[in-house]
Structures are given as structure tokens and as C-alpha cells.
Amino acid sequence: HMEKALIHLEDELTKVRAGKASPQMLDSVFVDYYGTSTPLSQVGSVNTPDARTLVIQPWEKSMLIPIEKGITYANLGFNPTNDGTVIRITVPVLTEERRKQLVKQAKDVTEHGKITIRTIRKETNETVKKLIKNGLPEDDGKRAEEKVQVMTDAYIIKMDDVLKHKEKEILTV
């Protein structure tokens, strides 16, 4: 469960913009596809020809306007341009103030991950205590709790490392 929490943290941090274009930036965009709210990735391909540009190639030409609207409604701070065949988004350069906000957002996401790890530790220790009541030797229970604490500490360090890497990525101009 702790490994899943770490993977989830890494996924969430890819959604925090780091100044360079990435297709994951548009994961939260939904498009009206013939009356159904559909993820952007299911109505077109998203590519990054360079570090500052996203290009969306819709599967159907009729989807250009709905994709544009979906990007605008997602309120990501992007201004999509439609050239009749593809939609281009130029990712603006981040200001220092915006970079600091993104670092704070990354720290918040990481703190939620750490809370998840601590919750897993608490639930596991409660399970161990129930096993001790049901006949597990107390020494084995104590060893299991110590092992859980070592794992908890290791995963929190891993999360801090992931955060440091993301901070460096955000603050690099």
C-alpha cells in the first residue's frame, strides 16, 4: 500500500506544471464529444514538439472547437489557437511568484502522500495488536511494529526525495 501511495504521489506531481510543456498538463481537460464529457486523450493526441508548445491533433476535424472550449473551461491558464487542423498551446514562461506557488502546491501534494503513509502505518499496527490479542506472541508483534516503522520512515524519505526533484524542476529557469 505504501508503494501505491508513492506511485500516486509521483502521478500527482506530474500534473504540477514545471515550466516546460508536458501532455499530462491536459489530463484534467474534458471535451463535449457528441453530448458526452470525454477526456481529451480519447478524442485526440497530445504532443510536445518543443519545451514550450503543446499540439493537440484531434481524431476528427469536427472536434477542434469542442477541444478548444474544453481547454478554456479547464481554466489552466492556457490560450489555445486553432489553425484548422491542430490546436497549439504555447506554455507561458513561469514568473518567480508562480514558481513559488507551484512549489507550495507540490509540498501540499507531498504532505497528503505522507499522511496516507502514516495512515497505513496506523492501520497495520492496529491489525498487529488484534493479532496479538488473538494469540500472536508479543515479541513477534513488537518486531512487526518496528518493521512497519522502518518502512514508514523509508517511504517518507522517498517522498521527500521525489519532492526535492520536483522543486528543482520547478525552480529551474
Backbone as a printed PyTorch tensor [residue, N CA C, xyz], in Angstrom:
tensor([[[  0.8280,  -1.1930,   0.0000],
         [  0.0000,   0.0000,   0.0000],
         [  0.8720,   1.2570,   0.0000]],

        [[  2.0000,   1.1940,   0.7010],
         [  2.8900,   2.3570,   0.7400],
         [  3.4790,   2.6290,  -0.6360]],

        [[  3.7980,   1.5700,  -1.3560],
         [  4.3310,   1.7300,  -2.7190],
         [  3.2840,   2.3870,  -3.6170]],

        [[  2.0250,   1.9730,  -3.4710],
         [  0.9490,   2.5930,  -4.2530],
         [  0.8190,   4.0730,  -3.9200]],

        [[  0.9800,   4.4290,  -2.6490],
         [  0.9010,   5.8350,  -2.2400],
         [  2.0360,   6.6420,  -2.8840]],

        [[  3.2320,   6.0450,  -2.9640],
         [  4.3710,   6.7230,  -3.5940],
         [  4.1190,   6.9210,  -5.0860]],

        [[  3.6050,   5.8970,  -5.7450],
         [  3.2970,   5.9920,  -7.1810],
         [  2.2290,   7.0580,  -7.4200]],

        [[  1.2210,   7.0910,  -6.5430],
         [  0.1630,   8.1020,  -6.6650],
         [  0.7490,   9.5080,  -6.5130]],

        [[  1.6620,   9.6880,  -5.5660],
         [  2.3110,  10.9850,  -5.3820],
         [  3.0480,  11.3950,  -6.6590]],

        [[  3.8000,  10.4700,  -7.2290],
         [  4.5440,  10.7820,  -8.4530],
         [  3.5880,  11.1840,  -9.5720]],

        [[  2.4680,  10.4790,  -9.6930],
         [  1.4670,  10.8210, -10.7150],
         [  0.8940,  12.2150, -10.4770]],

        [[  0.5720,  12.5170,  -9.2220],
         [  0.0010,  13.8300,  -8.8980],
         [  0.9990,  14.9500,  -9.1720]],

        [[  2.2720,  14.6890,  -8.8990],
         [  3.2780,  15.7340,  -9.1140],
         [  3.5370,  15.9810, -10.6070]],

        [[  3.2560,  15.0020, -11.4600],
         [  3.4220,  15.2580, -12.9000],
         [  2.3840,  16.2610, -13.3880]],

        [[  1.2940,  16.3920, -12.6470],
         [  0.2520,  17.3470, -13.0360],
         [  0.5960,  18.7720, -12.6170]],

        [[  1.5780,  18.9230, -11.7120],
         [  2.0140,  20.2550, -11.3030],
         [  2.9820,  20.7620, -12.3810]],

        [[  2.6240,  21.8670, -12.9890],
         [  3.3740,  22.4040, -14.1150],
         [  4.7580,  22.8480, -13.6750]],

        [[  5.7770,  22.4760, -14.4360],
         [  7.1510,  22.8130, -14.0720],
         [  7.8130,  23.7340, -15.0910]],

        [[  7.0330,  24.4640, -15.8590],
         [  7.6210,  25.4120, -16.7950],
         [  7.8290,  24.8780, -18.1810]],

        [[  7.8930,  23.5550, -18.3260],
         [  8.0180,  23.0110, -19.6690],
         [  6.7550,  22.2320, -20.0160]],

        [[  6.4590,  22.2030, -21.2890],
         [  5.2290,  21.5650, -21.7550],
         [  5.2800,  20.0540, -21.5370]],

        [[  4.1520,  19.5010, -21.1390],
         [  4.0320,  18.0580, -20.9450],
         [  2.5810,  17.6580, -21.2230]],

        [[  2.3480,  16.5590, -21.9380],
         [  0.9800,  16.1390, -22.2290],
         [  0.1220,  15.9350, -20.9820]],

        [[  0.7400,  15.5830, -19.8360],
         [ -0.0190,  15.3660, -18.6010],
         [ -0.6830,  16.6500, -18.1080]],

        [[ -0.2200,  17.7970, -18.5780],
         [ -0.8090,  19.0700, -18.1660],
         [ -2.2810,  19.1520, -18.5620]],

        [[ -2.6610,  18.3840, -19.5900],
         [ -4.0260,  18.4350, -20.1020],
         [ -4.8790,  17.2470, -19.6370]],

        [[ -4.3780,  16.4700, -18.6670],
         [ -5.1260,  15.3080, -18.1690],
         [ -6.4730,  15.6840, -17.5680]],

        [[ -6.5880,  16.8990, -17.0360],
         [ -7.8420,  17.3060, -16.3980],
         [ -8.8440,  17.9060, -17.3860]],

        [[ -8.4820,  17.9350, -18.6710],
         [ -9.3600,  18.5440, -19.6840],
         [-10.3710,  17.5120, -20.1840]],

        [[-11.6570,  17.9000, -20.1480],
         [-12.7210,  17.0680, -20.6940],
         [-13.3850,  17.8160, -21.8400]],

        [[-13.7880,  17.0580, -22.8470],
         [-14.3480,  17.6270, -24.0670],
         [-15.7650,  17.1010, -24.2620]],

        [[-16.6460,  17.9570, -24.7810],
         [-18.0100,  17.5330, -25.1050],
         [-17.9560,  16.7580, -26.4290]],

        [[-18.0080,  15.4370, -26.3340],
         [-17.9430,  14.5780, -27.5170],
         [-19.3420,  14.0380, -27.7990]],

        [[-20.0460,  14.7130, -28.6670],
         [-21.4230,  14.3480, -29.0250],
         [-22.2990,  14.1780, -27.7900]],

        [[-22.2150,  15.1550, -26.8770],
         [-23.0720,  15.1550, -25.6910],
         [-22.5020,  14.4280, -24.4880]],

        [[-21.3360,  13.8070, -24.6240],
         [-20.7300,  13.0720, -23.5270],
         [-19.4270,  13.7530, -23.1260]],

        [[-19.2320,  13.9620, -21.8310],
         [-17.9790,  14.5360, -21.3400],
         [-16.8980,  13.4570, -21.4140]],

        [[-15.8970,  13.6970, -22.2620],
         [-14.8780,  12.7000, -22.5690],
         [-13.4820,  13.2820, -22.3140]],

        [[-12.5490,  12.5030, -21.7440],
         [-11.1890,  13.0070, -21.5610],
         [-10.5520,  13.3790, -22.9080]],

        [[ -9.7630,  14.4310, -22.9000],
         [ -9.1100,  14.9120, -24.1190],
         [ -8.2980,  13.8110, -24.7970]],

        [[ -7.6470,  12.9720, -24.0010],
         [ -6.7910,  11.9180, -24.5610],
         [ -7.5710,  10.9090, -25.4040]],

        [[ -8.9240,  10.8850, -25.2760],
         [ -9.7310,   9.9380, -26.0430],
         [-10.3000,  10.5400, -27.3220]],

        [[-10.0800,  11.8520, -27.5250],
         [-10.5910,  12.4770, -28.7500],
         [ -9.4630,  13.0310, -29.6240]],

        [[ -8.2210,  12.9000, -29.1620],
         [ -7.0980,  13.3840, -29.9560],
         [ -5.7850,  13.0520, -29.2810]],

        [[ -4.6980,  13.2710, -30.0250],
         [ -3.3670,  13.0100, -29.4520],
         [ -2.7350,  14.3290, -29.0350]],

        [[ -1.9950,  14.2810, -27.9380],
         [ -1.3110,  15.4660, -27.4220],
         [  0.1890,  15.2210, -27.5300]],

        [[  0.8720,  16.1360, -28.2030],
         [  2.3180,  16.0110, -28.3980],
         [  3.0150,  17.2850, -27.9480]],

        [[  4.3180,  17.1700, -27.6960],
         [  5.1270,  18.3260, -27.3280],
         [  6.2880,  18.4400, -28.3110]],

        [[  6.1130,  19.2350, -29.3900],
         [  7.1910,  19.3760, -30.3600],
         [  8.4200,  20.0990, -29.8060]],

        [[  8.2300,  20.9580, -28.8000],
         [  9.3520,  21.6020, -28.1190],
         [  8.9630,  21.8590, -26.6640]],

        [[  9.8730,  22.4280, -25.8920],
         [  9.6720,  22.5860, -24.4440],
         [  8.5590,  23.5600, -24.0690]],

        [[  8.1060,  24.3910, -24.9930],
         [  7.1100,  25.4080, -24.6720],
         [  5.7960,  25.2500, -25.4300]],

        [[  5.6520,  24.1930, -26.2190],
         [  4.4650,  24.0610, -27.0640],
         [  3.7990,  22.7020, -26.8900]],

        [[  2.4680,  22.7310, -26.8280],
         [  1.6430,  21.5210, -26.8610],
         [  0.8500,  21.5610, -28.1590]],

        [[  0.7610,  20.4370, -28.8410],
         [ -0.0300,  20.3470, -30.0660],
         [ -1.0460,  19.2270, -29.8900]],

        [[ -2.3210,  19.5730, -30.1040],
         [ -3.3990,  18.5830, -29.9980],
         [ -3.9110,  18.2990, -31.4020]],

        [[ -3.8180,  17.0450, -31.8080],
         [ -4.2990,  16.6080, -33.1150],
         [ -5.5690,  15.7950, -32.8790]],

        [[ -6.7610,  16.3680, -33.1680],
         [ -7.9980,  15.6220, -32.9210],
         [ -8.1550,  14.4610, -33.9050]],

        [[ -8.8280,  13.4000, -33.4610],
         [ -9.0830,  12.2560, -34.3400],
         [-10.0780,  12.6730, -35.4290]],

        [[-11.0060,  13.5780, -35.0770],
         [-11.9870,  14.0710, -36.0490],
         [-11.8560,  15.5840, -36.1350]],

        [[-11.8680,  16.0920, -37.3630],
         [-11.7060,  17.5330, -37.5690],
         [-12.8270,  18.3290, -36.8820]],

        [[-14.0110,  17.7430, -36.7880],
         [-15.1510,  18.4390, -36.1740],
         [-14.9520,  18.6660, -34.6750]],

        [[-13.9300,  18.0710, -34.0840],
         [-13.7000,  18.1840, -32.6480],
         [-12.8070,  19.3710, -32.2770]],

        [[-12.3130,  20.1240, -33.2550],
         [-11.4160,  21.2420, -32.9600],
         [-12.0420,  22.2500, -31.9970]],

        [[-13.2640,  22.7130, -32.2950],
         [-13.9240,  23.7260, -31.4550],
         [-14.2380,  23.1580, -30.0620]],

        [[-14.8280,  21.9490, -29.9500],
         [-15.0860,  21.4130, -28.6010],
         [-13.8040,  21.2410, -27.7780]],

        [[-12.6930,  20.8620, -28.4240],
         [-11.4250,  20.7140, -27.6990],
         [-10.9650,  22.0760, -27.1900]],

        [[-11.0590,  23.0830, -28.0510],
         [-10.6900,  24.4470, -27.6410],
         [-11.5130,  24.8900, -26.4320]],

        [[-12.8230,  24.6460, -26.4980],
         [-13.7080,  25.0240, -25.3970],
         [-13.3320,  24.2670, -24.1210]],

        [[-13.0560,  22.9720, -24.2540],
         [-12.6830,  22.1540, -23.0980],
         [-11.4280,  22.6720, -22.4140]],

        [[-10.4380,  23.0900, -23.2060],
         [ -9.1930,  23.6240, -22.6440],
         [ -9.4800,  24.9390, -21.9230]],

        [[-10.3070,  25.7730, -22.5320],
         [-10.6600,  27.0540, -21.9210],
         [-11.4280,  26.8340, -20.6180]],

        [[-12.4200,  25.9270, -20.6190],
         [-13.2270,  25.6590, -19.4240],
         [-12.3980,  25.0330, -18.3010]],

        [[-11.3320,  24.3060, -18.6510],
         [-10.4980,  23.6670, -17.6270],
         [ -9.7360,  24.7040, -16.7920]],

        [[ -9.6980,  25.9430, -17.2910],
         [ -9.0990,  27.0580, -16.5510],
         [ -7.6590,  26.7640, -16.1290]],

        [[ -6.8450,  26.3380, -17.0910],
         [ -5.4450,  26.0230, -16.8270],
         [ -4.5240,  27.2110, -17.0860]],

        [[ -5.1000,  28.3030, -17.5690],
         [ -4.2870,  29.4740, -17.8710],
         [ -3.6560,  29.4250, -19.2460]],

        [[ -4.1630,  28.5600, -20.1150],
         [ -3.6380,  28.4370, -21.4780],
         [ -4.5620,  29.1420, -22.4570]],

        [[ -3.9690,  29.6080, -23.5500],
         [ -4.7420,  30.2510, -24.6020],
         [ -4.5680,  29.4230, -25.8770]],

        [[ -5.4860,  28.4790, -26.1590],
         [ -5.3290,  27.6230, -27.3370],
         [ -5.5730,  28.3880, -28.6410]],

        [[ -4.8110,  28.0390, -29.6840],
         [ -5.0330,  28.6130, -31.0110],
         [ -5.3150,  27.4770, -31.9800]],

        [[ -6.3030,  27.7020, -32.8310],
         [ -6.7820,  26.6910, -33.7580],
         [ -6.3900,  27.1190, -35.1650]],

        [[ -5.6060,  26.2860, -35.8710],
         [ -5.2160,  26.6470, -37.2420],
         [ -6.0110,  25.8790, -38.3010]],

        [[ -7.0830,  25.2210, -37.8860],
         [ -7.9230,  24.4910, -38.8330],
         [ -7.6320,  22.9990, -38.8870]],

        [[ -6.4520,  22.5850, -38.4480],
         [ -6.1250,  21.1530, -38.4300],
         [ -5.6650,  20.6870, -37.0510]],

        [[ -4.9390,  21.5380, -36.3390],
         [ -4.4650,  21.1910, -34.9930],
         [ -4.6880,  22.3840, -34.0590]],

        [[ -4.5940,  22.1120, -32.7700],
         [ -4.6800,  23.1680, -31.7630],
         [ -3.2970,  23.2850, -31.1290]],

        [[ -2.7860,  24.4970, -31.0780],
         [ -1.4820,  24.7510, -30.4770],
         [ -1.6670,  25.5450, -29.1870]],

        [[ -0.8670,  25.1740, -28.2060],
         [ -0.8560,  25.9060, -26.9410],
         [  0.5950,  26.2570, -26.6460]],

        [[  0.8520,  27.5370, -26.5000],
         [  2.1780,  27.9720, -26.0930],
         [  2.1480,  28.1250, -24.5770]],

        [[  2.9990,  27.3530, -23.9160],
         [  3.0520,  27.3740, -22.4540],
         [  3.8520,  28.6050, -22.0410]],

        [[  3.2170,  29.5220, -21.2930],
         [  3.9330,  30.7410, -20.9060],
         [  5.0680,  30.4500, -19.9290]],

        [[  6.0930,  31.2990, -19.9790],
         [  7.2060,  31.1820, -19.0450],
         [  6.6840,  31.5250, -17.6510]],

        [[  7.1110,  30.7500, -16.6670],
         [  6.6330,  30.9630, -15.3030],
         [  7.3500,  32.1350, -14.6440]],

        [[  6.5820,  32.9650, -13.9540],
         [  7.1770,  34.0410, -13.1700],
         [  7.7080,  33.4440, -11.8660]],

        [[  8.5650,  34.2010, -11.1880],
         [  9.1220,  33.7010,  -9.9300],
         [  8.0190,  33.4730,  -8.9080]],

        [[  7.0330,  34.3770,  -8.8780],
         [  5.9120,  34.2330,  -7.9430],
         [  5.1260,  32.9560,  -8.2280]],

        [[  4.8750,  32.6950,  -9.5040],
         [  4.1300,  31.4910,  -9.8960],
         [  4.9210,  30.2320,  -9.5460]],

        [[  6.2500,  30.2790,  -9.7390],
         [  7.0960,  29.1290,  -9.3880],
         [  6.9730,  28.8220,  -7.8960]],

        [[  6.9640,  29.8780,  -7.0670],
         [  6.8430,  29.6720,  -5.6210],
         [  5.4870,  29.0580,  -5.2760]],

        [[  4.4230,  29.4940,  -5.9810],
         [  3.0960,  28.9070,  -5.7580],
         [  3.0950,  27.4330,  -6.1260]],

        [[  3.7580,  27.0880,  -7.2260],
         [  3.7990,  25.6890,  -7.6650],
         [  4.5970,  24.8290,  -6.6910]],

        [[  5.6820,  25.3770,  -6.1320],
         [  6.4500,  24.6310,  -5.1290],
         [  5.5690,  24.3690,  -3.9080]],

        [[  4.8050,  25.3950,  -3.4970],
         [  3.8970,  25.2320,  -2.3560],
         [  2.8510,  24.1570,  -2.6640]],

        [[  2.3120,  24.1760,  -3.8930],
         [  1.3300,  23.1670,  -4.2970],
         [  1.9570,  21.7730,  -4.2560]],

        [[  3.1930,  21.6370,  -4.7290],
         [  3.8840,  20.3440,  -4.7160],
         [  4.0980,  19.8690,  -3.2780]],

        [[  4.4230,  20.8070,  -2.3740],
         [  4.6110,  20.4360,  -0.9680],
         [  3.2970,  19.9540,  -0.3540]],

        [[  2.1850,  20.6090,  -0.7090],
         [  0.8740,  20.1840,  -0.2070],
         [  0.5400,  18.7720,  -0.6750]],

        [[  0.7850,  18.5120,  -1.9590],
         [  0.5100,  17.1790,  -2.5170],
         [  1.3660,  16.1330,  -1.7960]],

        [[  2.6300,  16.4720,  -1.5420],
         [  3.5300,  15.5440,  -0.8520],
         [  3.0710,  15.3050,   0.5810]],

        [[  2.5960,  16.3500,   1.2440],
         [  2.1220,  16.1890,   2.6250],
         [  0.9190,  15.2420,   2.6750]],

        [[  0.0350,  15.3230,   1.6830],
         [ -1.0980,  14.3850,   1.6230],
         [ -0.5870,  12.9500,   1.4580]],

        [[  0.4640,  12.7860,   0.6600],
         [  1.0610,  11.4610,   0.4900],
         [  1.6310,  10.9310,   1.8020]],

        [[  2.2980,  11.8030,   2.5540],
         [  2.8660,  11.3940,   3.8440],
         [  1.7610,  11.0150,   4.8290]],

        [[  0.6670,  11.7530,   4.7960],
         [ -0.4650,  11.4270,   5.6710],
         [ -0.9990,  10.0380,   5.3280]],

        [[ -1.0600,   9.7370,   4.0370],
         [ -1.5090,   8.4090,   3.6000],
         [ -0.5810,   7.3280,   4.1470]],

        [[  0.7270,   7.5530,   4.0660],
         [  1.7050,   6.5800,   4.5810],
         [  1.4930,   6.3770,   6.0900]],

        [[  1.3030,   7.4620,   6.8210],
         [  1.1050,   7.3490,   8.2800],
         [ -0.1970,   6.6330,   8.6200]],

        [[ -1.2170,   6.8540,   7.7930],
         [ -2.4850,   6.1610,   7.9940],
         [ -2.3080,   4.6570,   7.7880]],

        [[ -1.5410,   4.3000,   6.7640],
         [ -1.2690,   2.8760,   6.5020],
         [ -0.5290,   2.2740,   7.6990]],

        [[  0.4450,   3.0110,   8.2440],
         [  1.1790,   2.5300,   9.4180],
         [  0.2200,   2.2860,  10.5870]],

        [[ -0.6740,   3.2470,  10.8300],
         [ -1.6190,   3.1420,  11.9450],
         [ -2.5180,   1.9150,  11.7760]],

        [[ -3.0600,   1.7410,  10.5650],
         [ -3.9470,   0.5980,  10.3180],
         [ -3.2060,  -0.7270,  10.4730]],

        [[ -1.9600,  -0.7730,  10.0010],
         [ -1.1740,  -2.0040,  10.1190],
         [ -0.8760,  -2.3190,  11.5710]],

        [[ -0.5230,  -1.2990,  12.3480],
         [ -0.2480,  -1.5230,  13.7690],
         [ -1.4960,  -1.9810,  14.5200]],

        [[ -2.6540,  -1.4540,  14.1470],
         [ -3.9120,  -1.9080,  14.7620],
         [ -4.1630,  -3.3820,  14.4360]],

        [[ -3.8660,  -3.7770,  13.2110],
         [ -4.0210,  -5.1830,  12.8120],
         [ -3.0840,  -6.0710,  13.6300]],

        [[ -1.8400,  -5.6070,  13.8150],
         [ -0.8730,  -6.3780,  14.6070],
         [ -1.3830,  -6.5300,  16.0490]],

        [[ -1.9360,  -5.4640,  16.6270],
         [ -2.4450,  -5.5330,  18.0080],
         [ -3.5960,  -6.5340,  18.1180]],

        [[ -4.4490,  -6.5780,  17.0820],
         [ -5.5370,  -7.5670,  17.0840],
         [ -4.9740,  -8.9800,  17.0260]],

        [[ -3.9030,  -9.1650,  16.2170],
         [ -3.2770, -10.4910,  16.1160],
         [ -2.6620, -10.9040,  17.4530]],

        [[ -2.0850,  -9.9320,  18.1760],
         [ -1.5160, -10.2420,  19.4990],
         [ -2.6210, -10.7000,  20.4480]],

        [[ -3.7800, -10.0190,  20.4050],
         [ -4.9190, -10.4270,  21.2460],
         [ -5.3990, -11.8240,  20.8930]],

        [[ -5.2480, -12.1890,  19.5990],
         [ -5.7220, -13.5000,  19.1390],
         [ -4.6460, -14.5770,  19.2330]],

        [[ -3.5310, -14.3060,  19.9370],
         [ -2.5690, -15.3730,  20.1810],
         [ -1.1920, -15.1980,  19.5780]],

        [[ -0.9320, -14.1680,  18.8110],
         [  0.4160, -13.9420,  18.2710],
         [  1.3320, -13.5600,  19.4260]],

        [[  2.5280, -14.1820,  19.5040],
         [  3.4550, -13.8170,  20.5890],
         [  3.7660, -12.3080,  20.5630]],

        [[  3.8560, -11.7250,  21.7600],
         [  4.0450, -10.2780,  21.8660],
         [  5.3520,  -9.8240,  21.2240]],

        [[  6.4080, -10.6520,  21.3220],
         [  7.6990, -10.2980,  20.7130],
         [  7.5630, -10.1780,  19.1940]],

        [[  6.8200, -11.1150,  18.6010],
         [  6.6070, -11.0560,  17.1450],
         [  5.8340,  -9.7940,  16.7620]],

        [[  4.8730,  -9.4460,  17.5850],
         [  4.0870,  -8.2360,  17.3430],
         [  4.9520,  -6.9880,  17.4010]],

        [[  5.8220,  -6.9180,  18.4120],
         [  6.7200,  -5.7600,  18.5500],
         [  7.6640,  -5.6700,  17.3490]],

        [[  8.2040,  -6.8310,  16.9130],
         [  9.0980,  -6.8400,  15.7380],
         [  8.3550,  -6.3630,  14.4910]],

        [[  7.1000,  -6.7870,  14.3540],
         [  6.3020,  -6.3660,  13.1920],
         [  6.0680,  -4.8580,  13.2280]],

        [[  5.7550,  -4.3150,  14.4080],
         [  5.5370,  -2.8690,  14.5280],
         [  6.8110,  -2.0930,  14.2050]],

        [[  7.9680,  -2.6180,  14.6620],
         [  9.2450,  -1.9660,  14.3610],
         [  9.5180,  -1.9810,  12.8570]],

        [[  9.2000,  -3.1130,  12.2330],
         [  9.4120,  -3.2400,  10.7890],
         [  8.5220,  -2.2570,  10.0240]],

        [[  7.2790,  -2.1090,  10.4690],
         [  6.3560,  -1.1620,   9.8430],
         [  6.8900,   0.2560,   9.9960]],

        [[  7.4570,   0.5850,  11.1600],
         [  8.0030,   1.9310,  11.3800],
         [  9.1960,   2.1780,  10.4560]],

        [[ 10.0510,   1.1750,  10.2810],
         [ 11.2040,   1.3200,   9.3860],
         [ 10.7150,   1.5670,   7.9430]],

        [[  9.7030,   0.8040,   7.5420],
         [  9.1470,   1.0050,   6.1930],
         [  8.5300,   2.3860,   6.0530]],

        [[  7.8120,   2.8350,   7.0820],
         [  7.1940,   4.1620,   7.0600],
         [  8.2600,   5.2340,   6.8740]],

        [[  9.3220,   5.1500,   7.6690],
         [ 10.4010,   6.1290,   7.5670],
         [ 11.0280,   6.1160,   6.1720]],

        [[ 11.2370,   4.9270,   5.6230],
         [ 11.8450,   4.8070,   4.2950],
         [ 10.9570,   5.4420,   3.2200]],

        [[  9.6550,   5.2150,   3.2900],
         [  8.7580,   5.7760,   2.2720],
         [  8.6080,   7.2930,   2.4110]],

        [[  8.6780,   7.7880,   3.6330],
         [  8.6120,   9.2400,   3.8110],
         [  9.8710,   9.8810,   3.2260]],

        [[ 11.0230,   9.2400,   3.4000],
         [ 12.2680,   9.7470,   2.8010],
         [ 12.1610,   9.7160,   1.2770]],

        [[ 11.5850,   8.6320,   0.7320],
         [ 11.4070,   8.5560,  -0.7260],
         [ 10.5100,   9.6870,  -1.2240]],

        [[  9.4420,   9.9750,  -0.4740],
         [  8.5340,  11.0640,  -0.8710],
         [  9.2540,  12.4120,  -0.8200]],

        [[ 10.0840,  12.6080,   0.1970],
         [ 10.8600,  13.8520,   0.2790],
         [ 11.8090,  13.9810,  -0.9090]],

        [[ 12.4050,  12.8620,  -1.3240],
         [ 13.3020,  12.8820,  -2.4810],
         [ 12.5470,  13.2470,  -3.7620]],

        [[ 11.3460,  12.6790,  -3.9310],
         [ 10.5220,  12.9950,  -5.0920],
         [ 10.1740,  14.4860,  -5.0840]],

        [[  9.8440,  15.0130,  -3.9130],
         [  9.5270,  16.4390,  -3.7850],
         [ 10.7400,  17.3020,  -4.1300]],

        [[ 11.9210,  16.9440,  -3.6220],
         [ 13.1360,  17.7220,  -3.9210],
         [ 13.3840,  17.7720,  -5.4200]],

        [[ 13.2010,  16.6360,  -6.0790],
         [ 13.3950,  16.5790,  -7.5340],
         [ 12.3940,  17.4910,  -8.2470]],

        [[ 11.1420,  17.4720,  -7.8100],
         [ 10.1020,  18.3060,  -8.4250],
         [ 10.3720,  19.7830,  -8.1610]],

        [[ 10.7980,  20.1120,  -6.9360],
         [ 11.1290,  21.5140,  -6.6190],
         [ 12.2320,  22.0210,  -7.5240]],

        [[ 13.2620,  21.2030,  -7.7020],
         [ 14.3780,  21.5880,  -8.5680],
         [ 13.8830,  21.8190, -10.0000]],

        [[ 13.0090,  20.9290, -10.4530],
         [ 12.4460,  21.0390, -11.8020],
         [ 11.6250,  22.3340, -11.9540]],

        [[ 10.8450,  22.6650, -10.9370],
         [ 10.0080,  23.8760, -10.9880],
         [ 10.8530,  25.1380, -10.9480]],

        [[ 11.8730,  25.1490, -10.1020],
         [ 12.6660,  26.3570,  -9.9060],
         [ 13.7310,  26.5800, -10.9770]],

        [[ 13.9880,  25.5760, -11.8180],
         [ 14.9490,  25.7430, -12.9000],
         [ 14.3530,  26.6150, -13.9750]],

        [[ 15.0690,  27.7010, -14.2860],
         [ 14.5560,  28.6650, -15.2730],
         [ 15.0270,  28.2780, -16.6500]]])
